[in-house]
PDB file of C-alpha atoms in Angstrom:
ATOM      1  CA  UNK Q   1    -235.478  34.792 -37.929  1.00 94.00           C
ATOM      2  CA  UNK Q   2    -233.649  32.644 -40.489  1.00 96.00           C
ATOM      3  CA  UNK Q   3    -229.983  31.673 -40.477  1.00 97.00           C
ATOM      4  CA  UNK Q   4    -228.201  29.780 -43.261  1.00 97.00           C
ATOM      5  CA  UNK Q   5    -225.071  27.760 -42.493  1.00 97.00           C
ATOM      6  CA  UNK Q   6    -222.650  27.066 -45.352  1.00 97.00           C
ATOM      7  CA  UNK Q   7    -220.160  24.324 -44.520  1.00 97.00           C
ATOM      8  CA  UNK Q   8    -217.056  24.285 -46.730  1.00 95.00           C
ATOM      9  CA  UNK Q   9    -215.238  21.274 -45.315  1.00 93.00           C
ATOM     10  CA  UNK Q  10    -215.054  17.774 -46.780  1.00 92.00           C
ATOM     11  CA  UNK Q  11    -217.505  16.090 -44.418  1.00 92.00           C
ATOM     12  CA  UNK Q  12    -214.948  13.907 -42.625  1.00 91.00           C
ATOM     13  CA  UNK Q  13    -216.236  12.047 -39.576  1.00 88.00           C
ATOM     14  CA  UNK Q  14    -213.765  13.619 -37.142  1.00 89.00           C
ATOM     15  CA  UNK Q  15    -214.083  17.150 -38.550  1.00 94.00           C
ATOM     16  CA  UNK Q  16    -214.399  19.445 -35.496  1.00 95.00           C
ATOM     17  CA  UNK Q  17    -216.174  22.068 -37.645  1.00 96.00           C
ATOM     18  CA  UNK Q  18    -219.143  19.713 -38.042  1.00 96.00           C
ATOM     19  CA  UNK Q  19    -219.341  19.346 -34.251  1.00 96.00           C
ATOM     20  CA  UNK Q  20    -219.254  23.138 -33.844  1.00 97.00           C
ATOM     21  CA  UNK Q  21    -222.002  23.878 -36.382  1.00 96.00           C
ATOM     22  CA  UNK Q  22    -224.189  21.082 -34.947  1.00 96.00           C
ATOM     23  CA  UNK Q  23    -223.958  22.744 -31.526  1.00 96.00           C
ATOM     24  CA  UNK Q  24    -224.747  26.127 -33.066  1.00 97.00           C
ATOM     25  CA  UNK Q  25    -227.808  24.643 -34.784  1.00 96.00           C
ATOM     26  CA  UNK Q  26    -229.038  23.098 -31.536  1.00 96.00           C
ATOM     27  CA  UNK Q  27    -228.878  26.402 -29.669  1.00 97.00           C
ATOM     28  CA  UNK Q  28    -230.454  28.426 -32.479  1.00 96.00           C
ATOM     29  CA  UNK Q  29    -233.318  25.972 -32.857  1.00 95.00           C
ATOM     30  CA  UNK Q  30    -233.978  26.174 -29.115  1.00 95.00           C
ATOM     31  CA  UNK Q  31    -234.271  29.937 -29.628  1.00 95.00           C
ATOM     32  CA  UNK Q  32    -236.848  29.261 -32.383  1.00 95.00           C
ATOM     33  CA  UNK Q  33    -234.542  30.256 -35.206  1.00 96.00           C
ATOM     34  CA  UNK Q  34    -235.134  28.683 -38.614  1.00 96.00           C
ATOM     35  CA  UNK Q  35    -231.762  27.125 -39.523  1.00 97.00           C
ATOM     36  CA  UNK Q  36    -230.763  25.576 -42.856  1.00 96.00           C
ATOM     37  CA  UNK Q  37    -227.362  23.958 -43.374  1.00 96.00           C
ATOM     38  CA  UNK Q  38    -225.813  23.655 -46.839  1.00 96.00           C
ATOM     39  CA  UNK Q  39    -222.945  21.163 -47.193  1.00 96.00           C
ATOM     40  CA  UNK Q  40    -220.936  22.549 -50.092  1.00 95.00           C
ATOM     41  CA  UNK Q  41    -219.121  19.259 -50.737  1.00 94.00           C
ATOM     42  CA  UNK Q  42    -222.508  17.641 -51.451  1.00 94.00           C
ATOM     43  CA  UNK Q  43    -223.663  20.557 -53.586  1.00 92.00           C
ATOM     44  CA  UNK Q  44    -220.415  21.129 -55.497  1.00 88.00           C
ATOM     45  CA  UNK Q  45    -222.198  20.955 -58.865  1.00 87.00           C
ATOM     46  CA  UNK Q  46    -224.710  23.606 -57.788  1.00 88.00           C
ATOM     47  CA  UNK Q  47    -222.506  26.009 -55.835  1.00 92.00           C
ATOM     48  CA  UNK Q  48    -222.966  28.719 -58.467  1.00 90.00           C
ATOM     49  CA  UNK Q  49    -226.713  28.826 -57.754  1.00 90.00           C
ATOM     50  CA  UNK Q  50    -226.384  28.881 -53.940  1.00 93.00           C
ATOM     51  CA  UNK Q  51    -226.289  32.709 -53.667  1.00 93.00           C
ATOM     52  CA  UNK Q  52    -230.035  32.521 -54.425  1.00 92.00           C
ATOM     53  CA  UNK Q  53    -230.510  30.855 -51.027  1.00 94.00           C
ATOM     54  CA  UNK Q  54    -229.455  34.087 -49.309  1.00 94.00           C
ATOM     55  CA  UNK Q  55    -232.745  35.779 -50.219  1.00 90.00           C
ATOM     56  CA  UNK Q  56    -234.759  34.889 -47.121  1.00 89.00           C
ATOM     57  CA  UNK Q  57    -231.858  34.767 -44.636  1.00 95.00           C
ATOM     58  CA  UNK Q  58    -231.223  37.286 -41.864  1.00 96.00           C
ATOM     59  CA  UNK Q  59    -227.736  36.000 -41.191  1.00 96.00           C
ATOM     60  CA  UNK Q  60    -225.243  33.452 -42.456  1.00 98.00           C
ATOM     61  CA  UNK Q  61    -222.625  31.240 -40.873  1.00 97.00           C
ATOM     62  CA  UNK Q  62    -219.613  30.467 -43.042  1.00 97.00           C
ATOM     63  CA  UNK Q  63    -217.977  27.392 -41.532  1.00 97.00           C
ATOM     64  CA  UNK Q  64    -214.867  25.704 -42.866  1.00 96.00           C
ATOM     65  CA  UNK Q  65    -211.972  23.510 -41.843  1.00 94.00           C
ATOM     66  CA  UNK Q  66    -208.277  24.193 -42.339  1.00 93.00           C
ATOM     67  CA  UNK Q  67    -206.644  20.900 -43.238  1.00 84.00           C
ATOM     68  CA  UNK Q  68    -203.475  22.263 -44.764  1.00 86.00           C
ATOM     69  CA  UNK Q  69    -203.976  25.841 -45.978  1.00 83.00           C
ATOM     70  CA  UNK Q  70    -206.639  28.548 -45.811  1.00 87.00           C
ATOM     71  CA  UNK Q  71    -210.399  28.196 -46.352  1.00 92.00           C
ATOM     72  CA  UNK Q  72    -210.478  25.439 -49.000  1.00 89.00           C
ATOM     73  CA  UNK Q  73    -211.840  25.301 -52.527  1.00 91.00           C
ATOM     74  CA  UNK Q  74    -215.549  24.795 -51.849  1.00 94.00           C
ATOM     75  CA  UNK Q  75    -215.833  27.880 -49.650  1.00 96.00           C
ATOM     76  CA  UNK Q  76    -213.752  29.930 -52.079  1.00 95.00           C
ATOM     77  CA  UNK Q  77    -216.031  28.844 -54.924  1.00 94.00           C
ATOM     78  CA  UNK Q  78    -219.111  29.829 -52.916  1.00 96.00           C
ATOM     79  CA  UNK Q  79    -217.661  33.281 -52.220  1.00 96.00           C
ATOM     80  CA  UNK Q  80    -216.804  33.636 -55.928  1.00 94.00           C
ATOM     81  CA  UNK Q  81    -220.421  32.794 -56.738  1.00 93.00           C
ATOM     82  CA  UNK Q  82    -221.643  35.433 -54.276  1.00 93.00           C
ATOM     83  CA  UNK Q  83    -219.365  38.004 -55.918  1.00 91.00           C
ATOM     84  CA  UNK Q  84    -220.490  37.158 -59.440  1.00 89.00           C
ATOM     85  CA  UNK Q  85    -224.172  36.299 -58.986  1.00 88.00           C
ATOM     86  CA  UNK Q  86    -225.228  37.305 -55.486  1.00 90.00           C
ATOM     87  CA  UNK Q  87    -227.736  40.064 -54.842  1.00 90.00           C
ATOM     88  CA  UNK Q  88    -225.387  42.725 -53.452  1.00 88.00           C
ATOM     89  CA  UNK Q  89    -228.233  44.684 -51.852  1.00 90.00           C
ATOM     90  CA  UNK Q  90    -229.345  41.589 -49.969  1.00 93.00           C
ATOM     91  CA  UNK Q  91    -225.790  40.681 -48.959  1.00 94.00           C
ATOM     92  CA  UNK Q  92    -225.332  44.214 -47.608  1.00 92.00           C
ATOM     93  CA  UNK Q  93    -228.038  43.511 -45.026  1.00 94.00           C
ATOM     94  CA  UNK Q  94    -226.690  40.128 -43.920  1.00 96.00           C
ATOM     95  CA  UNK Q  95    -224.636  39.470 -40.809  1.00 97.00           C
ATOM     96  CA  UNK Q  96    -221.925  36.854 -41.356  1.00 97.00           C
ATOM     97  CA  UNK Q  97    -220.538  34.699 -38.547  1.00 97.00           C
ATOM     98  CA  UNK Q  98    -217.331  32.774 -39.413  1.00 97.00           C
ATOM     99  CA  UNK Q  99    -216.485  29.443 -37.801  1.00 97.00           C
ATOM    100  CA  UNK Q 100    -213.068  27.982 -38.567  1.00 96.00           C
ATOM    101  CA  UNK Q 101    -211.628  24.870 -36.961  1.00 96.00           C
ATOM    102  CA  UNK Q 102    -208.120  23.788 -37.847  1.00 94.00           C
ATOM    103  CA  UNK Q 103    -206.133  20.597 -37.678  1.00 88.00           C
ATOM    104  CA  UNK Q 104    -203.140  22.429 -39.090  1.00 87.00           C
ATOM    105  CA  UNK Q 105    -201.843  26.003 -38.952  1.00 89.00           C
ATOM    106  CA  UNK Q 106    -203.902  29.008 -40.034  1.00 91.00           C
ATOM    107  CA  UNK Q 107    -207.300  29.118 -38.288  1.00 93.00           C
ATOM    108  CA  UNK Q 108    -207.009  32.834 -37.432  1.00 94.00           C
ATOM    109  CA  UNK Q 109    -205.809  33.751 -40.899  1.00 94.00           C
ATOM    110  CA  UNK Q 110    -208.687  31.788 -42.449  1.00 95.00           C
ATOM    111  CA  UNK Q 111    -211.202  33.472 -40.151  1.00 95.00           C
ATOM    112  CA  UNK Q 112    -209.842  36.861 -41.197  1.00 94.00           C
ATOM    113  CA  UNK Q 113    -210.046  35.795 -44.850  1.00 94.00           C
ATOM    114  CA  UNK Q 114    -213.772  35.107 -44.468  1.00 96.00           C
ATOM    115  CA  UNK Q 115    -214.301  38.429 -42.692  1.00 94.00           C
ATOM    116  CA  UNK Q 116    -212.409  40.372 -45.377  1.00 92.00           C
ATOM    117  CA  UNK Q 117    -214.264  38.563 -48.172  1.00 94.00           C
ATOM    118  CA  UNK Q 118    -217.667  39.327 -46.660  1.00 95.00           C
ATOM    119  CA  UNK Q 119    -216.708  42.972 -46.149  1.00 92.00           C
ATOM    120  CA  UNK Q 120    -215.649  43.176 -49.788  1.00 91.00           C
ATOM    121  CA  UNK Q 121    -219.012  41.727 -50.785  1.00 92.00           C
ATOM    122  CA  UNK Q 122    -220.587  44.573 -48.821  1.00 91.00           C
ATOM    123  CA  UNK Q 123    -221.987  42.460 -45.977  1.00 93.00           C
ATOM    124  CA  UNK Q 124    -221.705  42.740 -42.192  1.00 94.00           C
ATOM    125  CA  UNK Q 125    -219.069  40.403 -40.743  1.00 95.00           C
ATOM    126  CA  UNK Q 126    -219.098  39.661 -37.011  1.00 95.00           C
ATOM    127  CA  UNK Q 127    -216.153  38.501 -34.907  1.00 91.00           C
ATOM    128  CA  UNK Q 128    -215.643  34.805 -35.555  1.00 92.00           C
ATOM    129  CA  UNK Q 129    -215.079  31.581 -33.716  1.00 96.00           C
ATOM    130  CA  UNK Q 130    -211.843  29.730 -34.435  1.00 95.00           C
ATOM    131  CA  UNK Q 131    -209.722  27.079 -32.780  1.00 96.00           C
ATOM    132  CA  UNK Q 132    -206.923  24.599 -33.310  1.00 95.00           C
ATOM    133  CA  UNK Q 133    -208.057  21.039 -32.644  1.00 94.00           C
ATOM    134  CA  UNK Q 134    -205.497  18.296 -32.198  1.00 91.00           C
ATOM    135  CA  UNK Q 135    -207.819  15.509 -31.038  1.00 92.00           C
ATOM    136  CA  UNK Q 136    -211.489  15.779 -32.051  1.00 91.00           C
ATOM    137  CA  UNK Q 137    -212.726  13.536 -29.224  1.00 92.00           C
ATOM    138  CA  UNK Q 138    -210.999  15.584 -26.510  1.00 93.00           C
ATOM    139  CA  UNK Q 139    -212.378  18.778 -28.058  1.00 94.00           C
ATOM    140  CA  UNK Q 140    -215.954  17.477 -28.204  1.00 93.00           C
ATOM    141  CA  UNK Q 141    -215.898  16.285 -24.574  1.00 94.00           C
ATOM    142  CA  UNK Q 142    -214.496  19.523 -23.169  1.00 95.00           C
ATOM    143  CA  UNK Q 143    -217.356  21.333 -21.388  1.00 95.00           C
ATOM    144  CA  UNK Q 144    -215.573  24.683 -21.464  1.00 96.00           C
ATOM    145  CA  UNK Q 145    -215.206  24.496 -25.226  1.00 96.00           C
ATOM    146  CA  UNK Q 146    -218.851  23.518 -25.586  1.00 96.00           C
ATOM    147  CA  UNK Q 147    -219.897  26.547 -23.499  1.00 96.00           C
ATOM    148  CA  UNK Q 148    -217.876  28.851 -25.745  1.00 96.00           C
ATOM    149  CA  UNK Q 149    -219.583  27.472 -28.863  1.00 97.00           C
ATOM    150  CA  UNK Q 150    -223.040  27.741 -27.271  1.00 96.00           C
ATOM    151  CA  UNK Q 151    -222.340  31.333 -26.192  1.00 96.00           C
ATOM    152  CA  UNK Q 152    -221.267  32.096 -29.756  1.00 96.00           C
ATOM    153  CA  UNK Q 153    -224.586  30.726 -31.035  1.00 96.00           C
ATOM    154  CA  UNK Q 154    -226.452  32.936 -28.559  1.00 96.00           C
ATOM    155  CA  UNK Q 155    -224.413  35.902 -29.803  1.00 95.00           C
ATOM    156  CA  UNK Q 156    -225.575  35.119 -33.342  1.00 96.00           C
ATOM    157  CA  UNK Q 157    -229.177  35.349 -32.152  1.00 96.00           C
ATOM    158  CA  UNK Q 158    -228.633  38.590 -30.194  1.00 95.00           C
ATOM    159  CA  UNK Q 159    -226.698  40.301 -33.005  1.00 96.00           C
ATOM    160  CA  UNK Q 160    -229.383  39.629 -35.602  1.00 96.00           C
ATOM    161  CA  UNK Q 161    -232.397  40.298 -33.363  1.00 94.00           C
ATOM    162  CA  UNK Q 162    -230.990  43.599 -32.057  1.00 93.00           C
ATOM    163  CA  UNK Q 163    -229.684  44.597 -35.517  1.00 93.00           C
ATOM    164  CA  UNK Q 164    -226.284  45.517 -34.075  1.00 92.00           C
ATOM    165  CA  UNK Q 165    -224.563  48.343 -35.949  1.00 91.00           C
ATOM    166  CA  UNK Q 166    -221.268  47.363 -37.611  1.00 86.00           C
ATOM    167  CA  UNK Q 167    -218.591  50.025 -37.988  1.00 82.00           C
ATOM    168  CA  UNK Q 168    -217.620  50.764 -41.628  1.00 79.00           C
ATOM    169  CA  UNK Q 169    -214.478  49.205 -43.101  1.00 74.00           C
ATOM    170  CA  UNK Q 170    -212.093  50.331 -45.836  1.00 72.00           C
ATOM    171  CA  UNK Q 171    -213.084  47.288 -47.912  1.00 63.00           C
ATOM    172  CA  UNK Q 172    -216.325  49.085 -48.744  1.00 59.00           C
ATOM    173  CA  UNK Q 173    -214.391  51.757 -50.626  1.00 60.00           C
ATOM    174  CA  UNK Q 174    -212.226  49.125 -52.300  1.00 59.00           C
ATOM    175  CA  UNK Q 175    -215.333  47.277 -53.480  1.00 58.00           C
ATOM    176  CA  UNK Q 176    -216.543  50.339 -55.360  1.00 57.00           C
ATOM    177  CA  UNK Q 177    -213.280  50.497 -57.297  1.00 59.00           C
ATOM    178  CA  UNK Q 178    -213.111  46.746 -57.939  1.00 56.00           C
ATOM    179  CA  UNK Q 179    -216.704  46.593 -59.205  1.00 55.00           C
ATOM    180  CA  UNK Q 180    -216.371  49.497 -61.655  1.00 54.00           C
ATOM    181  CA  UNK Q 181    -215.554  47.151 -64.542  1.00 53.00           C
ATOM    182  CA  UNK Q 182    -218.061  44.437 -63.640  1.00 55.00           C
ATOM    183  CA  UNK Q 183    -221.381  43.940 -65.421  1.00 56.00           C
ATOM    184  CA  UNK Q 184    -224.325  45.401 -63.529  1.00 60.00           C
ATOM    185  CA  UNK Q 185    -227.070  42.807 -63.370  1.00 60.00           C
ATOM    186  CA  UNK Q 186    -230.443  42.929 -61.684  1.00 63.00           C
ATOM    187  CA  UNK Q 187    -231.083  40.329 -58.940  1.00 60.00           C
ATOM    188  CA  UNK Q 188    -233.348  38.456 -61.365  1.00 63.00           C
ATOM    189  CA  UNK Q 189    -230.657  38.426 -64.068  1.00 62.00           C
ATOM    190  CA  UNK Q 190    -228.030  37.258 -61.556  1.00 59.00           C
ATOM    191  CA  UNK Q 191    -230.284  34.444 -60.389  1.00 57.00           C
ATOM    192  CA  UNK Q 192    -230.995  33.275 -63.935  1.00 62.00           C
ATOM    193  CA  UNK Q 193    -227.329  33.477 -64.907  1.00 63.00           C
ATOM    194  CA  UNK Q 194    -226.243  31.489 -61.841  1.00 58.00           C
ATOM    195  CA  UNK Q 195    -228.694  28.717 -62.817  1.00 60.00           C
ATOM    196  CA  UNK Q 196    -227.223  28.594 -66.301  1.00 58.00           C
ATOM    197  CA  UNK Q 197    -223.672  28.457 -64.910  1.00 57.00           C
ATOM    198  CA  UNK Q 198    -224.664  25.547 -62.641  1.00 57.00           C
ATOM    199  CA  UNK Q 199    -225.973  23.609 -65.652  1.00 60.00           C
ATOM    200  CA  UNK Q 200    -222.831  21.866 -66.923  1.00 62.00           C
ATOM    201  CA  UNK Q 201    -224.477  20.827 -70.212  1.00 66.00           C
ATOM    202  CA  UNK Q 202    -225.482  24.429 -70.906  1.00 61.00           C
ATOM    203  CA  UNK Q 203    -221.982  25.682 -70.032  1.00 61.00           C
ATOM    204  CA  UNK Q 204    -220.280  23.153 -72.327  1.00 73.00           C
ATOM    205  CA  UNK Q 205    -222.667  24.051 -75.163  1.00 75.00           C
ATOM    206  CA  UNK Q 206    -221.964  27.746 -74.666  1.00 69.00           C
ATOM    207  CA  UNK Q 207    -218.209  27.131 -74.649  1.00 72.00           C
ATOM    208  CA  UNK Q 208    -218.472  25.193 -77.903  1.00 75.00           C
ATOM    209  CA  UNK Q 209    -220.586  27.935 -79.497  1.00 73.00           C
ATOM    210  CA  UNK Q 210    -218.144  30.613 -78.373  1.00 73.00           C
ATOM    211  CA  UNK Q 211    -215.194  28.635 -79.758  1.00 71.00           C
ATOM    212  CA  UNK Q 212    -216.962  28.207 -83.100  1.00 70.00           C
ATOM    213  CA  UNK Q 213    -217.866  31.910 -83.264  1.00 67.00           C
ATOM    214  CA  UNK Q 214    -214.338  32.882 -82.282  1.00 62.00           C
ATOM    215  CA  UNK Q 215    -212.899  30.621 -84.961  1.00 60.00           C
ATOM    216  CA  UNK Q 216    -215.337  31.993 -87.539  1.00 59.00           C
ATOM    217  CA  UNK Q 217    -214.585  35.645 -86.763  1.00 57.00           C
ATOM    218  CA  UNK Q 218    -210.855  34.953 -86.629  1.00 57.00           C
ATOM    219  CA  UNK Q 219    -211.096  33.291 -90.019  1.00 57.00           C
ATOM    220  CA  UNK Q 220    -213.148  36.178 -91.398  1.00 55.00           C
ATOM    221  CA  UNK Q 221    -210.625  38.670 -90.085  1.00 55.00           C
ATOM    222  CA  UNK Q 222    -207.724  36.691 -91.544  1.00 56.00           C
ATOM    223  CA  UNK Q 223    -209.433  36.523 -94.939  1.00 57.00           C
ATOM    224  CA  UNK Q 224    -210.235  40.232 -94.837  1.00 52.00           C
ATOM    225  CA  UNK Q 225    -206.628  41.102 -93.997  1.00 58.00           C
ATOM    226  CA  UNK Q 226    -205.463  39.027 -96.976  1.00 59.00           C
ATOM    227  CA  UNK Q 227    -207.691  40.947 -99.357  1.00 61.00           C
ATOM    228  CA  UNK Q 228    -210.981  39.041 -99.458  1.00 75.00           C
ATOM    229  CA  UNK Q 229    -212.030  37.594-102.843  1.00 82.00           C
ATOM    230  CA  UNK Q 230    -209.066  39.283-104.557  1.00 86.00           C
ATOM    231  CA  UNK Q 231    -206.756  37.029-102.518  1.00 85.00           C
ATOM    232  CA  UNK Q 232    -207.986  33.921-104.352  1.00 88.00           C
ATOM    233  CA  UNK Q 233    -207.931  35.438-107.835  1.00 90.00           C
ATOM    234  CA  UNK Q 234    -204.547  37.132-107.334  1.00 89.00           C
ATOM    235  CA  UNK Q 235    -203.024  33.899-105.972  1.00 90.00           C
ATOM    236  CA  UNK Q 236    -203.819  32.058-109.198  1.00 92.00           C
ATOM    237  CA  UNK Q 237    -203.121  34.865-111.670  1.00 92.00           C
ATOM    238  CA  UNK Q 238    -199.785  35.916-110.137  1.00 91.00           C
ATOM    239  CA  UNK Q 239    -198.458  32.344-110.000  1.00 92.00           C
ATOM    240  CA  UNK Q 240    -199.687  31.080-113.389  1.00 93.00           C
ATOM    241  CA  UNK Q 241    -197.094  29.357-115.607  1.00 91.00           C
ATOM    242  CA  UNK Q 242    -198.377  29.142-119.216  1.00 88.00           C
ATOM    243  CA  UNK Q 243    -198.226  25.711-120.790  1.00 86.00           C
ATOM    244  CA  UNK Q 244    -198.455  25.567-124.574  1.00 85.00           C
ATOM    245  CA  UNK Q 245    -201.152  23.412-126.118  1.00 87.00           C
ATOM    246  CA  UNK Q 246    -202.843  22.910-122.738  1.00 92.00           C
ATOM    247  CA  UNK Q 247    -206.393  24.057-122.077  1.00 94.00           C
ATOM    248  CA  UNK Q 248    -208.694  23.157-119.191  1.00 95.00           C
ATOM    249  CA  UNK Q 249    -211.322  24.598-116.908  1.00 95.00           C
ATOM    250  CA  UNK Q 250    -211.498  24.277-113.111  1.00 95.00           C
ATOM    251  CA  UNK Q 251    -213.954  24.924-110.294  1.00 96.00           C
ATOM    252  CA  UNK Q 252    -212.153  25.335-106.949  1.00 95.00           C
ATOM    253  CA  UNK Q 253    -214.517  25.274-103.968  1.00 95.00           C
ATOM    254  CA  UNK Q 254    -213.356  26.655-100.602  1.00 92.00           C
ATOM    255  CA  UNK Q 255    -215.775  24.637 -98.468  1.00 91.00           C
ATOM    256  CA  UNK Q 256    -215.590  26.467 -95.125  1.00 87.00           C
ATOM    257  CA  UNK Q 257    -215.843  29.879 -96.820  1.00 86.00           C
ATOM    258  CA  UNK Q 258    -218.581  28.989 -99.297  1.00 88.00           C
ATOM    259  CA  UNK Q 259    -216.361  30.427-102.058  1.00 91.00           C
ATOM    260  CA  UNK Q 260    -216.379  29.291-105.693  1.00 94.00           C
ATOM    261  CA  UNK Q 261    -213.372  30.047-107.919  1.00 94.00           C
ATOM    262  CA  UNK Q 262    -213.768  29.486-111.639  1.00 95.00           C
ATOM    263  CA  UNK Q 263    -210.647  29.197-113.799  1.00 94.00           C
ATOM    264  CA  UNK Q 264    -210.199  28.659-117.511  1.00 95.00           C
ATOM    265  CA  UNK Q 265    -206.637  28.255-118.791  1.00 94.00           C
ATOM    266  CA  UNK Q 266    -205.641  28.132-122.447  1.00 93.00           C
ATOM    267  CA  UNK Q 267    -201.966  28.368-123.289  1.00 90.00           C
ATOM    268  CA  UNK Q 268    -200.747  31.781-122.106  1.00 90.00           C
ATOM    269  CA  UNK Q 269    -204.194  32.985-121.122  1.00 93.00           C
ATOM    270  CA  UNK Q 270    -205.952  32.524-117.783  1.00 93.00           C
ATOM    271  CA  UNK Q 271    -209.455  33.590-116.895  1.00 93.00           C
ATOM    272  CA  UNK Q 272    -210.224  33.658-113.189  1.00 94.00           C
ATOM    273  CA  UNK Q 273    -213.373  34.819-111.386  1.00 93.00           C
ATOM    274  CA  UNK Q 274    -215.437  34.202-108.242  1.00 93.00           C
ATOM    275  CA  UNK Q 275    -218.216  32.340-110.058  1.00 92.00           C
ATOM    276  CA  UNK Q 276    -219.946  28.997-109.730  1.00 93.00           C
ATOM    277  CA  UNK Q 277    -219.713  26.847-112.842  1.00 92.00           C
ATOM    278  CA  UNK Q 278    -220.274  23.091-112.852  1.00 89.00           C
ATOM    279  CA  UNK Q 279    -219.505  22.760-116.575  1.00 93.00           C
ATOM    280  CA  UNK Q 280    -215.761  22.332-116.055  1.00 94.00           C
ATOM    281  CA  UNK Q 281    -213.125  19.618-116.515  1.00 94.00           C
ATOM    282  CA  UNK Q 282    -212.237  19.364-112.793  1.00 95.00           C
ATOM    283  CA  UNK Q 283    -214.120  20.237-109.615  1.00 95.00           C
ATOM    284  CA  UNK Q 284    -211.903  20.379-106.499  1.00 95.00           C
ATOM    285  CA  UNK Q 285    -213.045  20.987-102.935  1.00 95.00           C
ATOM    286  CA  UNK Q 286    -210.804  21.985-100.017  1.00 94.00           C
ATOM    287  CA  UNK Q 287    -210.735  24.165 -96.900  1.00 92.00           C
ATOM    288  CA  UNK Q 288    -209.271  27.623 -96.627  1.00 88.00           C
ATOM    289  CA  UNK Q 289    -206.434  26.276 -94.439  1.00 87.00           C
ATOM    290  CA  UNK Q 290    -205.488  23.702 -97.091  1.00 92.00           C
ATOM    291  CA  UNK Q 291    -205.720  26.302 -99.872  1.00 91.00           C
ATOM    292  CA  UNK Q 292    -203.513  28.664 -97.840  1.00 87.00           C
ATOM    293  CA  UNK Q 293    -200.958  25.864 -97.343  1.00 90.00           C
ATOM    294  CA  UNK Q 294    -200.827  25.241-101.094  1.00 93.00           C
ATOM    295  CA  UNK Q 295    -200.476  28.942-101.912  1.00 90.00           C
ATOM    296  CA  UNK Q 296    -197.591  29.282 -99.427  1.00 89.00           C
ATOM    297  CA  UNK Q 297    -195.811  26.190-100.812  1.00 90.00           C
ATOM    298  CA  UNK Q 298    -196.359  24.056 -97.717  1.00 90.00           C
ATOM    299  CA  UNK Q 299    -198.375  21.536 -99.721  1.00 91.00           C
ATOM    300  CA  UNK Q 300    -199.165  20.642-103.344  1.00 93.00           C
ATOM    301  CA  UNK Q 301    -202.528  19.968-104.962  1.00 93.00           C
ATOM    302  CA  UNK Q 302    -201.489  16.365-105.536  1.00 92.00           C
ATOM    303  CA  UNK Q 303    -200.457  15.821-101.925  1.00 92.00           C
ATOM    304  CA  UNK Q 304    -203.671  17.436-100.658  1.00 93.00           C
ATOM    305  CA  UNK Q 305    -205.681  15.096-102.870  1.00 93.00           C
ATOM    306  CA  UNK Q 306    -203.733  11.981-101.835  1.00 91.00           C
ATOM    307  CA  UNK Q 307    -204.026  12.824 -98.124  1.00 91.00           C
ATOM    308  CA  UNK Q 308    -207.769  13.448 -98.360  1.00 92.00           C
ATOM    309  CA  UNK Q 309    -207.516  17.140 -97.515  1.00 93.00           C
ATOM    310  CA  UNK Q 310    -208.870  17.912-100.972  1.00 94.00           C
ATOM    311  CA  UNK Q 311    -211.539  16.004-102.877  1.00 94.00           C
ATOM    312  CA  UNK Q 312    -211.951  16.152-106.638  1.00 93.00           C
ATOM    313  CA  UNK Q 313    -213.886  14.772-109.543  1.00 93.00           C
ATOM    314  CA  UNK Q 314    -213.494  15.039-113.305  1.00 92.00           C
ATOM    315  CA  UNK Q 315    -210.454  14.530-115.532  1.00 92.00           C
ATOM    316  CA  UNK Q 316    -207.641  13.488-113.177  1.00 88.00           C
ATOM    317  CA  UNK Q 317    -204.958  14.183-115.807  1.00 90.00           C
ATOM    318  CA  UNK Q 318    -206.002  17.823-115.678  1.00 93.00           C
ATOM    319  CA  UNK Q 319    -206.006  17.668-111.870  1.00 92.00           C
ATOM    320  CA  UNK Q 320    -202.319  16.648-111.899  1.00 91.00           C
ATOM    321  CA  UNK Q 321    -201.554  19.623-114.147  1.00 93.00           C
ATOM    322  CA  UNK Q 322    -202.485  22.093-111.379  1.00 93.00           C
ATOM    323  CA  UNK Q 323    -199.060  21.689-109.759  1.00 92.00           C
ATOM    324  CA  UNK Q 324    -197.380  22.309-113.126  1.00 91.00           C
ATOM    325  CA  UNK Q 325    -199.267  25.376-114.293  1.00 93.00           C
ATOM    326  CA  UNK Q 326    -199.110  27.166-110.941  1.00 92.00           C
ATOM    327  CA  UNK Q 327    -195.776  28.002-109.349  1.00 90.00           C
ATOM    328  CA  UNK Q 328    -196.568  28.423-105.635  1.00 85.00           C
TER     329      UNK Q 328
END
């Protein structure tokens, strides 16, 4: 028989929950039960992978301390991990024994929270052990209290060994409705995913990749809504102001779109196409955001160049003319 204990407190010296789970371990080991204790506050960076430790267990003890309100963040995070990455078939076979000690108000409510959470996960919760502890020393020296804890440990052994039947709860039906929109993963996929989630470097890399993809698709969508390549050509042709005796050629590069706009102006005529041509008087390079700001009169070509948002090479007298021959 194997029992896993998951402690969700903060590991304080006078935490009565630690005393309780130590007593439970002593009794279970005397009964030849293989017991492993996981201190969640020490494993906070790997909590998402802890559901994998449920594989070989026959029962679990969820132990936490109420210091000001409810079950605390570490235990909540562990239960979240079980919901997202735990093997639901395995959890369904596991008995769960809650232990909640409180130095404030709410030990019974927290015990019921653990029971409800385990039911929603599909497991088998057993009546828990909870108490309010004012002075840890007095609690630990009280023989009657010690007997209650030891009897609870013996009940853990009897419940698992006899495979006690647990009456069904309404949370089972609720779980089916809640899980309808969740992704169905195999136990192997859940285990692998939980390992990835526990790897902070991997998570940060994935977040960065997702942000870049999101930005790219958003930009693509925005460009498509504006009319694609026609947006660039139309912007120049519709806002062209002819200047007599002025002729020049331009290559406008939209760097983040990999777009090349070729323009040739000569008096009242303007030729504009999406072509690459290095044999021009001015080559200017800017981002789509900067180009969009210029087109919507939030910025000029000259200001973009002076601020460094646009780079250019060639005849700078012709570069200055851009703001005169286009009325944005």
